[in-house]
Amino acid sequence: MFISFYIIGLIISLIENIIGMFGNGFIAVIYCIDWVKSRKLFSCDMILTCLAMSRILLQGIFTAYIFIHIFAPGTHYLNQVQKSFSFLWLFANTVGLWFTACLGIFYCVKITICNQPLFLRMKQKISVMVPKLLLWSLLVSFITSIPLIWSQYSFYLCISEGHLFSNSTVEDKTWDVSYLYFTFLYSATSFIPFIIFLTTSILLISSLWRHTRNMQCNTTSFWDPNTEAHVSAIKALISCLILYIFNFAAVIVTALPTCLTDRIWTRTITYMVLAAYPSGHSLILILINPKLKQALVRILQIIKCHLKGEIF
């Protein structure tokens, strides 16, 4: 029963990853085409392109990990394989979280209404700051991921003899100082962008909500197009925030030693949540972004016309 649940969870995670790779690939391709055509890329488009590429890398690593876990479980437990996957996954996940934080900062500064002098200066200079923020995100993510190259997988396992598919229990748990350092580093690299995104999202949602309430008071009809657009934006932001919070919780769970999380249901749910966030967020970004939404509608119309032509 538990083995079936684990396999089903891996299949669901794999499907989520494939959907997410298509979604993020779509975002990256659309903006890269615009960049080639116009020879320039706006700040928001630049963040979205970098975010999509980082998530393609993350989901590619996750998909390869699932395939190895299913078809070559012995390879999965090799120390060098664990080091490689841990380094690549932590780098891709961390840089994705930082890019998401940059997107939150950009939207917050551009949209939020505030008369503070410092905030107004940031609003004027945010477009110039974006490339620097993205570069620093890459640098910080790479530096914080390097210690995993010298880590030993044994401390991550707590030197336990348990196995995912066995009924053995862990009796001897050895806590290494290096593991405590790893946990602190791992949590810090995820916690800082999480706090930034949480703060900017709350500020942006509250600003949009106040603006929506004012628009409702100044219009005779609640279903004014501008009001409806703001309500849709608030719903999208809340959805992204909920996904981000669940993803952050799953990331923290993965930082725990396997002797505490080596339960089939724990690992399965964690995999599904980790796969759901970048996929779900990319779909939300496509639906709320007019340029991406129009491009998707055009592509679907072309596919529909092509299928009709083949049928008739």
PDB file of C-alpha atoms in Angstrom:
ATOM      1  CA  MET A   1       0.000   0.000   0.000  1.00  0.00           C
ATOM      2  CA  PHE A   2       2.703   2.476   1.028  1.00  0.00           C
ATOM      3  CA  ILE A   3       4.885   1.485  -1.929  1.00  0.00           C
ATOM      4  CA  SER A   4       1.954   2.116  -4.310  1.00  0.00           C
ATOM      5  CA  PHE A   5       1.372   5.521  -2.701  1.00  0.00           C
ATOM      6  CA  TYR A   6       5.057   6.357  -3.161  1.00  0.00           C
ATOM      7  CA  ILE A   7       5.067   5.326  -6.839  1.00  0.00           C
ATOM      8  CA  ILE A   8       1.861   7.269  -7.519  1.00  0.00           C
ATOM      9  CA  GLY A   9       3.391  10.297  -5.802  1.00  0.00           C
ATOM     10  CA  LEU A  10       6.515  10.058  -7.961  1.00  0.00           C
ATOM     11  CA  ILE A  11       4.374   9.824 -11.114  1.00  0.00           C
ATOM     12  CA  ILE A  12       2.347  12.890 -10.043  1.00  0.00           C
ATOM     13  CA  SER A  13       5.585  14.779  -9.316  1.00  0.00           C
ATOM     14  CA  LEU A  14       6.921  13.789 -12.730  1.00  0.00           C
ATOM     15  CA  ILE A  15       3.747  15.031 -14.461  1.00  0.00           C
ATOM     16  CA  GLU A  16       3.940  18.304 -12.490  1.00  0.00           C
ATOM     17  CA  ASN A  17       7.558  18.723 -13.564  1.00  0.00           C
ATOM     18  CA  ILE A  18       6.771  18.101 -17.234  1.00  0.00           C
ATOM     19  CA  ILE A  19       3.880  20.614 -17.151  1.00  0.00           C
ATOM     20  CA  GLY A  20       6.121  23.121 -15.390  1.00  0.00           C
ATOM     21  CA  MET A  21       8.940  22.659 -17.907  1.00  0.00           C
ATOM     22  CA  PHE A  22       6.507  23.354 -20.753  1.00  0.00           C
ATOM     23  CA  GLY A  23       5.117  26.405 -18.929  1.00  0.00           C
ATOM     24  CA  ASN A  24       8.495  27.862 -18.019  1.00  0.00           C
ATOM     25  CA  GLY A  25       9.864  26.979 -21.454  1.00  0.00           C
ATOM     26  CA  PHE A  26       6.965  28.878 -23.004  1.00  0.00           C
ATOM     27  CA  ILE A  27       7.742  31.965 -20.882  1.00  0.00           C
ATOM     28  CA  ALA A  28      11.466  31.833 -21.724  1.00  0.00           C
ATOM     29  CA  VAL A  29      10.866  31.345 -25.472  1.00  0.00           C
ATOM     30  CA  ILE A  30       8.326  34.197 -25.751  1.00  0.00           C
ATOM     31  CA  TYR A  31      10.606  36.706 -24.045  1.00  0.00           C
ATOM     32  CA  CYS A  32      13.709  35.510 -25.894  1.00  0.00           C
ATOM     33  CA  ILE A  33      11.860  36.008 -29.206  1.00  0.00           C
ATOM     34  CA  ASP A  34      10.899  39.534 -28.116  1.00  0.00           C
ATOM     35  CA  TRP A  35      14.502  40.186 -27.125  1.00  0.00           C
ATOM     36  CA  VAL A  36      15.794  39.058 -30.531  1.00  0.00           C
ATOM     37  CA  LYS A  37      13.185  41.146 -32.364  1.00  0.00           C
ATOM     38  CA  SER A  38      13.475  44.388 -30.385  1.00  0.00           C
ATOM     39  CA  ARG A  39      17.104  44.018 -29.208  1.00  0.00           C
ATOM     40  CA  LYS A  40      16.013  44.977 -25.696  1.00  0.00           C
ATOM     41  CA  LEU A  41      14.345  43.386 -22.708  1.00  0.00           C
ATOM     42  CA  PHE A  42      12.305  45.262 -20.120  1.00  0.00           C
ATOM     43  CA  SER A  43      13.186  44.795 -16.457  1.00  0.00           C
ATOM     44  CA  CYS A  44      10.105  42.730 -15.590  1.00  0.00           C
ATOM     45  CA  ASP A  45      10.579  40.561 -18.701  1.00  0.00           C
ATOM     46  CA  MET A  46      14.228  40.062 -17.744  1.00  0.00           C
ATOM     47  CA  ILE A  47      13.263  38.786 -14.279  1.00  0.00           C
ATOM     48  CA  LEU A  48      10.596  36.476 -15.689  1.00  0.00           C
ATOM     49  CA  THR A  49      13.026  35.068 -18.275  1.00  0.00           C
ATOM     50  CA  CYS A  50      15.711  34.374 -15.657  1.00  0.00           C
ATOM     51  CA  LEU A  51      13.101  32.888 -13.306  1.00  0.00           C
ATOM     52  CA  ALA A  52      11.753  30.609 -16.052  1.00  0.00           C
ATOM     53  CA  MET A  53      15.263  29.408 -16.991  1.00  0.00           C
ATOM     54  CA  SER A  54      16.187  28.688 -13.371  1.00  0.00           C
ATOM     55  CA  ARG A  55      12.992  26.668 -12.958  1.00  0.00           C
ATOM     56  CA  ILE A  56      13.637  24.700 -16.144  1.00  0.00           C
ATOM     57  CA  LEU A  57      17.021  23.769 -14.657  1.00  0.00           C
ATOM     58  CA  LEU A  58      15.420  22.910 -11.294  1.00  0.00           C
ATOM     59  CA  GLN A  59      12.688  20.776 -12.847  1.00  0.00           C
ATOM     60  CA  GLY A  60      15.156  19.068 -15.168  1.00  0.00           C
ATOM     61  CA  ILE A  61      17.296  18.099 -12.171  1.00  0.00           C
ATOM     62  CA  PHE A  62      14.219  16.964 -10.249  1.00  0.00           C
ATOM     63  CA  THR A  63      13.009  14.865 -13.208  1.00  0.00           C
ATOM     64  CA  ALA A  64      16.425  13.210 -13.594  1.00  0.00           C
ATOM     65  CA  TYR A  65      16.469  12.523  -9.835  1.00  0.00           C
ATOM     66  CA  ILE A  66      13.050  10.825 -10.029  1.00  0.00           C
ATOM     67  CA  PHE A  67      14.120   8.673 -13.006  1.00  0.00           C
ATOM     68  CA  ILE A  68      17.308   7.580 -11.222  1.00  0.00           C
ATOM     69  CA  HIS A  69      15.343   6.945  -8.028  1.00  0.00           C
ATOM     70  CA  ILE A  70      12.913   4.664  -9.910  1.00  0.00           C
ATOM     71  CA  PHE A  71      15.115   2.913 -12.474  1.00  0.00           C
ATOM     72  CA  ALA A  72      18.536   2.925 -10.757  1.00  0.00           C
ATOM     73  CA  PRO A  73      17.985   3.058  -6.975  1.00  0.00           C
ATOM     74  CA  GLY A  74      21.485   1.742  -6.281  1.00  0.00           C
ATOM     75  CA  THR A  75      23.048   4.668  -8.155  1.00  0.00           C
ATOM     76  CA  HIS A  76      20.859   7.037  -6.158  1.00  0.00           C
ATOM     77  CA  TYR A  77      22.692   6.162  -2.920  1.00  0.00           C
ATOM     78  CA  LEU A  78      26.232   6.739  -4.261  1.00  0.00           C
ATOM     79  CA  ASN A  79      27.967   9.593  -2.459  1.00  0.00           C
ATOM     80  CA  GLN A  80      29.178  11.363  -5.635  1.00  0.00           C
ATOM     81  CA  VAL A  81      25.707  11.189  -7.187  1.00  0.00           C
ATOM     82  CA  GLN A  82      24.185  12.644  -4.032  1.00  0.00           C
ATOM     83  CA  LYS A  83      26.758  15.439  -3.963  1.00  0.00           C
ATOM     84  CA  SER A  84      26.129  16.348  -7.596  1.00  0.00           C
ATOM     85  CA  PHE A  85      22.348  16.342  -7.271  1.00  0.00           C
ATOM     86  CA  SER A  86      22.434  18.184  -3.934  1.00  0.00           C
ATOM     87  CA  PHE A  87      24.689  20.935  -5.303  1.00  0.00           C
ATOM     88  CA  LEU A  88      22.722  21.388  -8.556  1.00  0.00           C
ATOM     89  CA  TRP A  89      19.346  21.217  -6.812  1.00  0.00           C
ATOM     90  CA  LEU A  90      20.286  23.651  -4.049  1.00  0.00           C
ATOM     91  CA  PHE A  91      21.753  26.109  -6.569  1.00  0.00           C
ATOM     92  CA  ALA A  92      18.739  25.954  -8.918  1.00  0.00           C
ATOM     93  CA  ASN A  93      16.241  26.101  -6.043  1.00  0.00           C
ATOM     94  CA  THR A  94      18.008  28.966  -4.259  1.00  0.00           C
ATOM     95  CA  VAL A  95      18.489  31.076  -7.377  1.00  0.00           C
ATOM     96  CA  GLY A  96      14.826  30.499  -8.253  1.00  0.00           C
ATOM     97  CA  LEU A  97      13.763  31.708  -4.800  1.00  0.00           C
ATOM     98  CA  TRP A  98      15.970  34.798  -5.122  1.00  0.00           C
ATOM     99  CA  PHE A  99      14.602  35.558  -8.599  1.00  0.00           C
ATOM    100  CA  THR A 100      11.087  35.250  -7.171  1.00  0.00           C
ATOM    101  CA  ALA A 101      12.079  37.695  -4.416  1.00  0.00           C
ATOM    102  CA  CYS A 102      13.412  40.075  -7.104  1.00  0.00           C
ATOM    103  CA  LEU A 103      10.080  39.812  -8.918  1.00  0.00           C
ATOM    104  CA  GLY A 104       8.251  40.616  -5.683  1.00  0.00           C
ATOM    105  CA  ILE A 105      10.507  43.635  -5.077  1.00  0.00           C
ATOM    106  CA  PHE A 106       9.981  44.882  -8.641  1.00  0.00           C
ATOM    107  CA  TYR A 107       6.180  44.598  -8.533  1.00  0.00           C
ATOM    108  CA  CYS A 108       6.025  46.092  -5.042  1.00  0.00           C
ATOM    109  CA  VAL A 109       8.159  49.109  -5.946  1.00  0.00           C
ATOM    110  CA  LYS A 110       6.426  49.698  -9.299  1.00  0.00           C
ATOM    111  CA  ILE A 111       2.805  49.228  -8.207  1.00  0.00           C
ATOM    112  CA  THR A 112       2.600  50.078  -4.507  1.00  0.00           C
ATOM    113  CA  ILE A 113       1.516  53.650  -3.819  1.00  0.00           C
ATOM    114  CA  CYS A 114       3.782  55.298  -1.238  1.00  0.00           C
ATOM    115  CA  ASN A 115       5.021  58.866  -0.802  1.00  0.00           C
ATOM    116  CA  GLN A 116       8.162  58.083   1.190  1.00  0.00           C
ATOM    117  CA  PRO A 117      11.260  59.740  -0.396  1.00  0.00           C
ATOM    118  CA  LEU A 118      13.331  56.529  -0.262  1.00  0.00           C
ATOM    119  CA  PHE A 119      10.526  54.544  -1.864  1.00  0.00           C
ATOM    120  CA  LEU A 120      10.107  57.136  -4.609  1.00  0.00           C
ATOM    121  CA  ARG A 121      13.843  57.003  -5.355  1.00  0.00           C
ATOM    122  CA  MET A 122      13.673  53.211  -5.591  1.00  0.00           C
ATOM    123  CA  LYS A 123      10.702  53.536  -7.975  1.00  0.00           C
ATOM    124  CA  GLN A 124      12.828  55.716 -10.267  1.00  0.00           C
ATOM    125  CA  LYS A 125      15.914  53.475 -10.152  1.00  0.00           C
ATOM    126  CA  ILE A 126      14.401  49.989  -9.923  1.00  0.00           C
ATOM    127  CA  SER A 127      14.823  49.328 -13.659  1.00  0.00           C
ATOM    128  CA  VAL A 128      18.562  50.045 -13.398  1.00  0.00           C
ATOM    129  CA  MET A 129      18.824  47.928 -10.248  1.00  0.00           C
ATOM    130  CA  VAL A 130      17.215  44.798 -11.748  1.00  0.00           C
ATOM    131  CA  PRO A 131      20.304  43.454 -13.650  1.00  0.00           C
ATOM    132  CA  LYS A 132      22.429  43.957 -10.519  1.00  0.00           C
ATOM    133  CA  LEU A 133      19.853  42.195  -8.342  1.00  0.00           C
ATOM    134  CA  LEU A 134      19.763  39.234 -10.725  1.00  0.00           C
ATOM    135  CA  LEU A 135      23.558  39.036 -10.845  1.00  0.00           C
ATOM    136  CA  TRP A 136      23.825  39.150  -7.058  1.00  0.00           C
ATOM    137  CA  SER A 137      21.159  36.440  -6.822  1.00  0.00           C
ATOM    138  CA  LEU A 138      23.240  34.173  -9.059  1.00  0.00           C
ATOM    139  CA  LEU A 139      26.419  34.895  -7.113  1.00  0.00           C
ATOM    140  CA  VAL A 140      24.881  34.366  -3.664  1.00  0.00           C
ATOM    141  CA  SER A 141      23.165  31.146  -4.774  1.00  0.00           C
ATOM    142  CA  PHE A 142      26.371  29.717  -6.230  1.00  0.00           C
ATOM    143  CA  ILE A 143      28.513  30.618  -3.193  1.00  0.00           C
ATOM    144  CA  THR A 144      26.017  29.186  -0.697  1.00  0.00           C
ATOM    145  CA  SER A 145      25.763  25.942  -2.700  1.00  0.00           C
ATOM    146  CA  ILE A 146      29.533  25.297  -2.872  1.00  0.00           C
ATOM    147  CA  PRO A 147      29.826  23.731   0.655  1.00  0.00           C
ATOM    148  CA  LEU A 148      27.729  20.786  -0.545  1.00  0.00           C
ATOM    149  CA  ILE A 149      30.634  19.722  -2.765  1.00  0.00           C
ATOM    150  CA  TRP A 150      32.639  18.831   0.373  1.00  0.00           C
ATOM    151  CA  SER A 151      29.712  17.421   2.345  1.00  0.00           C
ATOM    152  CA  GLN A 152      29.428  13.761   3.236  1.00  0.00           C
ATOM    153  CA  TYR A 153      26.133  12.031   2.535  1.00  0.00           C
ATOM    154  CA  SER A 154      26.551   9.910   5.674  1.00  0.00           C
ATOM    155  CA  PHE A 155      25.795  12.824   7.999  1.00  0.00           C
ATOM    156  CA  TYR A 156      22.688  13.595   5.999  1.00  0.00           C
ATOM    157  CA  LEU A 157      21.577  10.004   6.617  1.00  0.00           C
ATOM    158  CA  CYS A 158      22.428  10.286  10.341  1.00  0.00           C
ATOM    159  CA  ILE A 159      24.505   7.125   9.755  1.00  0.00           C
ATOM    160  CA  SER A 160      21.315   5.101   9.842  1.00  0.00           C
ATOM    161  CA  GLU A 161      20.748   1.616   8.538  1.00  0.00           C
ATOM    162  CA  GLY A 162      17.111   2.241   7.560  1.00  0.00           C
ATOM    163  CA  HIS A 163      15.874   2.090   3.990  1.00  0.00           C
ATOM    164  CA  LEU A 164      12.881   3.680   2.393  1.00  0.00           C
ATOM    165  CA  PHE A 165      11.324   0.362   1.377  1.00  0.00           C
ATOM    166  CA  SER A 166      12.183  -1.572   4.530  1.00  0.00           C
ATOM    167  CA  ASN A 167      10.522  -1.792   7.933  1.00  0.00           C
ATOM    168  CA  SER A 168      13.741  -1.273   9.887  1.00  0.00           C
ATOM    169  CA  THR A 169      13.918   1.503  12.425  1.00  0.00           C
ATOM    170  CA  VAL A 170      16.772   3.846  13.156  1.00  0.00           C
ATOM    171  CA  GLU A 171      18.408   3.217  16.485  1.00  0.00           C
ATOM    172  CA  ASP A 172      21.736   4.997  16.201  1.00  0.00           C
ATOM    173  CA  LYS A 173      21.585   8.646  15.192  1.00  0.00           C
ATOM    174  CA  THR A 174      24.890  10.479  14.923  1.00  0.00           C
ATOM    175  CA  TRP A 175      24.658  14.264  14.687  1.00  0.00           C
ATOM    176  CA  ASP A 176      27.653  15.792  12.981  1.00  0.00           C
ATOM    177  CA  VAL A 177      28.727  19.438  13.367  1.00  0.00           C
ATOM    178  CA  SER A 178      28.903  19.671   9.574  1.00  0.00           C
ATOM    179  CA  TYR A 179      25.229  18.753   9.427  1.00  0.00           C
ATOM    180  CA  LEU A 180      24.313  21.605  11.770  1.00  0.00           C
ATOM    181  CA  TYR A 181      26.284  23.979   9.534  1.00  0.00           C
ATOM    182  CA  PHE A 182      24.566  22.570   6.452  1.00  0.00           C
ATOM    183  CA  THR A 183      21.102  22.956   8.031  1.00  0.00           C
ATOM    184  CA  PHE A 184      21.804  26.570   9.013  1.00  0.00           C
ATOM    185  CA  LEU A 185      23.139  27.441   5.547  1.00  0.00           C
ATOM    186  CA  TYR A 186      20.334  25.617   3.763  1.00  0.00           C
ATOM    187  CA  SER A 187      17.617  27.251   5.874  1.00  0.00           C
ATOM    188  CA  ALA A 188      19.156  30.730   5.678  1.00  0.00           C
ATOM    189  CA  THR A 189      19.436  30.685   1.881  1.00  0.00           C
ATOM    190  CA  SER A 190      15.726  29.829   1.677  1.00  0.00           C
ATOM    191  CA  PHE A 191      14.496  31.947   4.595  1.00  0.00           C
ATOM    192  CA  ILE A 192      15.886  35.312   3.457  1.00  0.00           C
ATOM    193  CA  PRO A 193      14.225  35.352  -0.016  1.00  0.00           C
ATOM    194  CA  PHE A 194      11.072  33.921   1.593  1.00  0.00           C
ATOM    195  CA  ILE A 195      10.850  36.863   4.008  1.00  0.00           C
ATOM    196  CA  ILE A 196      11.514  39.338   1.176  1.00  0.00           C
ATOM    197  CA  PHE A 197       8.813  37.819  -1.037  1.00  0.00           C
ATOM    198  CA  LEU A 198       6.364  37.548   1.889  1.00  0.00           C
ATOM    199  CA  THR A 199       6.880  41.201   2.865  1.00  0.00           C
ATOM    200  CA  THR A 200       6.627  42.569  -0.684  1.00  0.00           C
ATOM    201  CA  SER A 201       3.563  40.417  -1.422  1.00  0.00           C
ATOM    202  CA  ILE A 202       1.743  41.608   1.703  1.00  0.00           C
ATOM    203  CA  LEU A 203       2.562  45.250   0.886  1.00  0.00           C
ATOM    204  CA  LEU A 204       1.436  44.801  -2.706  1.00  0.00           C
ATOM    205  CA  ILE A 205      -1.776  42.965  -1.800  1.00  0.00           C
ATOM    206  CA  SER A 206      -2.702  45.588   0.814  1.00  0.00           C
ATOM    207  CA  SER A 207      -1.962  48.422  -1.653  1.00  0.00           C
ATOM    208  CA  LEU A 208      -4.038  46.794  -4.406  1.00  0.00           C
ATOM    209  CA  TRP A 209      -6.842  46.101  -1.932  1.00  0.00           C
ATOM    210  CA  ARG A 210      -6.958  49.738  -0.793  1.00  0.00           C
ATOM    211  CA  HIS A 211      -6.913  50.905  -4.405  1.00  0.00           C
ATOM    212  CA  THR A 212      -9.689  48.454  -5.300  1.00  0.00           C
ATOM    213  CA  ARG A 213     -11.856  49.677  -2.426  1.00  0.00           C
ATOM    214  CA  ASN A 214     -11.380  53.280  -3.556  1.00  0.00           C
ATOM    215  CA  MET A 215     -12.309  52.342  -7.114  1.00  0.00           C
ATOM    216  CA  GLN A 216     -15.456  50.629  -5.884  1.00  0.00           C
ATOM    217  CA  CYS A 217     -16.468  53.757  -3.974  1.00  0.00           C
ATOM    218  CA  ASN A 218     -15.846  55.979  -7.000  1.00  0.00           C
ATOM    219  CA  THR A 219     -17.713  53.827  -9.547  1.00  0.00           C
ATOM    220  CA  THR A 220     -21.386  52.980  -9.762  1.00  0.00           C
ATOM    221  CA  SER A 221     -20.799  49.411 -10.867  1.00  0.00           C
ATOM    222  CA  PHE A 222     -18.748  46.874  -8.939  1.00  0.00           C
ATOM    223  CA  TRP A 223     -17.813  45.065 -12.158  1.00  0.00           C
ATOM    224  CA  ASP A 224     -15.826  47.964 -13.505  1.00  0.00           C
ATOM    225  CA  PRO A 225     -13.040  46.537 -15.763  1.00  0.00           C
ATOM    226  CA  ASN A 226     -10.252  48.201 -13.778  1.00  0.00           C
ATOM    227  CA  THR A 227     -11.676  46.993 -10.477  1.00  0.00           C
ATOM    228  CA  GLU A 228     -12.042  43.468 -11.839  1.00  0.00           C
ATOM    229  CA  ALA A 229      -8.431  43.524 -13.058  1.00  0.00           C
ATOM    230  CA  HIS A 230      -7.213  44.545  -9.600  1.00  0.00           C
ATOM    231  CA  VAL A 231      -9.299  41.828  -7.920  1.00  0.00           C
ATOM    232  CA  SER A 232      -7.823  39.257 -10.336  1.00  0.00           C
ATOM    233  CA  ALA A 233      -4.310  40.505  -9.531  1.00  0.00           C
ATOM    234  CA  ILE A 234      -4.978  40.149  -5.785  1.00  0.00           C
ATOM    235  CA  LYS A 235      -6.248  36.574  -6.260  1.00  0.00           C
ATOM    236  CA  ALA A 236      -3.184  35.696  -8.345  1.00  0.00           C
ATOM    237  CA  LEU A 237      -0.827  37.163  -5.731  1.00  0.00           C
ATOM    238  CA  ILE A 238      -2.541  35.299  -2.899  1.00  0.00           C
ATOM    239  CA  SER A 239      -2.342  32.058  -4.917  1.00  0.00           C
ATOM    240  CA  CYS A 240       1.387  32.587  -5.547  1.00  0.00           C
ATOM    241  CA  LEU A 241       1.961  33.372  -1.879  1.00  0.00           C
ATOM    242  CA  ILE A 242       0.164  30.200  -0.735  1.00  0.00           C
ATOM    243  CA  LEU A 243       2.187  28.094  -3.186  1.00  0.00           C
ATOM    244  CA  TYR A 244       5.404  29.777  -1.990  1.00  0.00           C
ATOM    245  CA  ILE A 245       4.622  29.112   1.690  1.00  0.00           C
ATOM    246  CA  PHE A 246       3.963  25.402   1.030  1.00  0.00           C
ATOM    247  CA  ASN A 247       7.149  25.204  -1.053  1.00  0.00           C
ATOM    248  CA  PHE A 248       9.182  26.842   1.728  1.00  0.00           C
ATOM    249  CA  ALA A 249       7.824  24.309   4.237  1.00  0.00           C
ATOM    250  CA  ALA A 250       8.781  21.462   1.873  1.00  0.00           C
ATOM    251  CA  VAL A 251      12.273  22.913   1.409  1.00  0.00           C
ATOM    252  CA  ILE A 252      12.770  22.967   5.195  1.00  0.00           C
ATOM    253  CA  VAL A 253      11.621  19.332   5.411  1.00  0.00           C
ATOM    254  CA  THR A 254      14.256  18.330   2.836  1.00  0.00           C
ATOM    255  CA  ALA A 255      16.914  19.937   5.048  1.00  0.00           C
ATOM    256  CA  LEU A 256      16.095  17.522   7.874  1.00  0.00           C
ATOM    257  CA  PRO A 257      18.137  14.304   8.135  1.00  0.00           C
ATOM    258  CA  THR A 258      16.657  11.292   6.396  1.00  0.00           C
ATOM    259  CA  CYS A 259      16.384   9.399   9.679  1.00  0.00           C
ATOM    260  CA  LEU A 260      13.630  11.879  10.594  1.00  0.00           C
ATOM    261  CA  THR A 261      11.974  12.154   7.176  1.00  0.00           C
ATOM    262  CA  ASP A 262      12.587   8.669   5.719  1.00  0.00           C
ATOM    263  CA  ARG A 263       8.888   7.841   5.739  1.00  0.00           C
ATOM    264  CA  ILE A 264       7.146   7.105   2.468  1.00  0.00           C
ATOM    265  CA  TRP A 265       4.257   9.533   2.995  1.00  0.00           C
ATOM    266  CA  THR A 266       6.600  12.349   4.163  1.00  0.00           C
ATOM    267  CA  ARG A 267       8.936  12.051   1.212  1.00  0.00           C
ATOM    268  CA  THR A 268       6.106  11.573  -1.294  1.00  0.00           C
ATOM    269  CA  ILE A 269       4.158  14.659  -0.191  1.00  0.00           C
ATOM    270  CA  THR A 270       7.388  16.680  -0.109  1.00  0.00           C
ATOM    271  CA  TYR A 271       8.211  15.697  -3.700  1.00  0.00           C
ATOM    272  CA  MET A 272       4.715  16.623  -4.895  1.00  0.00           C
ATOM    273  CA  VAL A 273       4.780  20.019  -3.152  1.00  0.00           C
ATOM    274  CA  LEU A 274       8.274  20.841  -4.455  1.00  0.00           C
ATOM    275  CA  ALA A 275       7.168  19.988  -7.992  1.00  0.00           C
ATOM    276  CA  ALA A 276       3.840  21.847  -7.701  1.00  0.00           C
ATOM    277  CA  TYR A 277       5.241  25.298  -6.832  1.00  0.00           C
ATOM    278  CA  PRO A 278       7.354  26.148  -9.934  1.00  0.00           C
ATOM    279  CA  SER A 279       4.729  24.578 -12.203  1.00  0.00           C
ATOM    280  CA  GLY A 280       1.747  26.298 -10.584  1.00  0.00           C
ATOM    281  CA  HIS A 281       3.505  29.654 -10.350  1.00  0.00           C
ATOM    282  CA  SER A 282       4.471  29.562 -14.037  1.00  0.00           C
ATOM    283  CA  LEU A 283       0.842  28.891 -15.040  1.00  0.00           C
ATOM    284  CA  ILE A 284      -0.352  31.780 -12.856  1.00  0.00           C
ATOM    285  CA  LEU A 285       2.253  34.097 -14.417  1.00  0.00           C
ATOM    286  CA  ILE A 286       1.074  33.129 -17.911  1.00  0.00           C
ATOM    287  CA  LEU A 287      -2.578  33.762 -17.051  1.00  0.00           C
ATOM    288  CA  ILE A 288      -2.057  37.174 -15.388  1.00  0.00           C
ATOM    289  CA  ASN A 289       0.513  38.519 -17.875  1.00  0.00           C
ATOM    290  CA  PRO A 290      -1.265  40.032 -20.936  1.00  0.00           C
ATOM    291  CA  LYS A 291       1.640  39.401 -23.330  1.00  0.00           C
ATOM    292  CA  LEU A 292       2.047  35.752 -22.303  1.00  0.00           C
ATOM    293  CA  LYS A 293      -1.709  35.148 -22.229  1.00  0.00           C
ATOM    294  CA  GLN A 294      -2.182  36.576 -25.739  1.00  0.00           C
ATOM    295  CA  ALA A 295       0.733  34.501 -27.061  1.00  0.00           C
ATOM    296  CA  LEU A 296      -0.758  31.360 -25.504  1.00  0.00           C
ATOM    297  CA  VAL A 297      -4.187  32.112 -27.025  1.00  0.00           C
ATOM    298  CA  ARG A 298      -2.601  32.593 -30.467  1.00  0.00           C
ATOM    299  CA  ILE A 299      -0.704  29.307 -30.210  1.00  0.00           C
ATOM    300  CA  LEU A 300      -3.837  27.438 -29.097  1.00  0.00           C
ATOM    301  CA  GLN A 301      -5.793  28.952 -31.990  1.00  0.00           C
ATOM    302  CA  ILE A 302      -3.102  27.832 -34.452  1.00  0.00           C
ATOM    303  CA  ILE A 303      -3.129  24.312 -32.966  1.00  0.00           C
ATOM    304  CA  LYS A 304      -6.943  24.240 -33.114  1.00  0.00           C
ATOM    305  CA  CYS A 305      -6.976  25.355 -36.778  1.00  0.00           C
ATOM    306  CA  HIS A 306      -4.276  22.802 -37.606  1.00  0.00           C
ATOM    307  CA  LEU A 307      -6.240  19.981 -35.968  1.00  0.00           C
ATOM    308  CA  LYS A 308      -9.419  21.034 -37.788  1.00  0.00           C
ATOM    309  CA  GLY A 309      -7.529  21.017 -41.079  1.00  0.00           C
ATOM    310  CA  GLU A 310      -6.279  17.474 -40.429  1.00  0.00           C
ATOM    311  CA  ILE A 311      -9.753  16.234 -39.471  1.00  0.00           C
ATOM    312  CA  PHE A 312     -11.503  17.745 -42.502  1.00  0.00           C
TER     313      PHE A 312
END
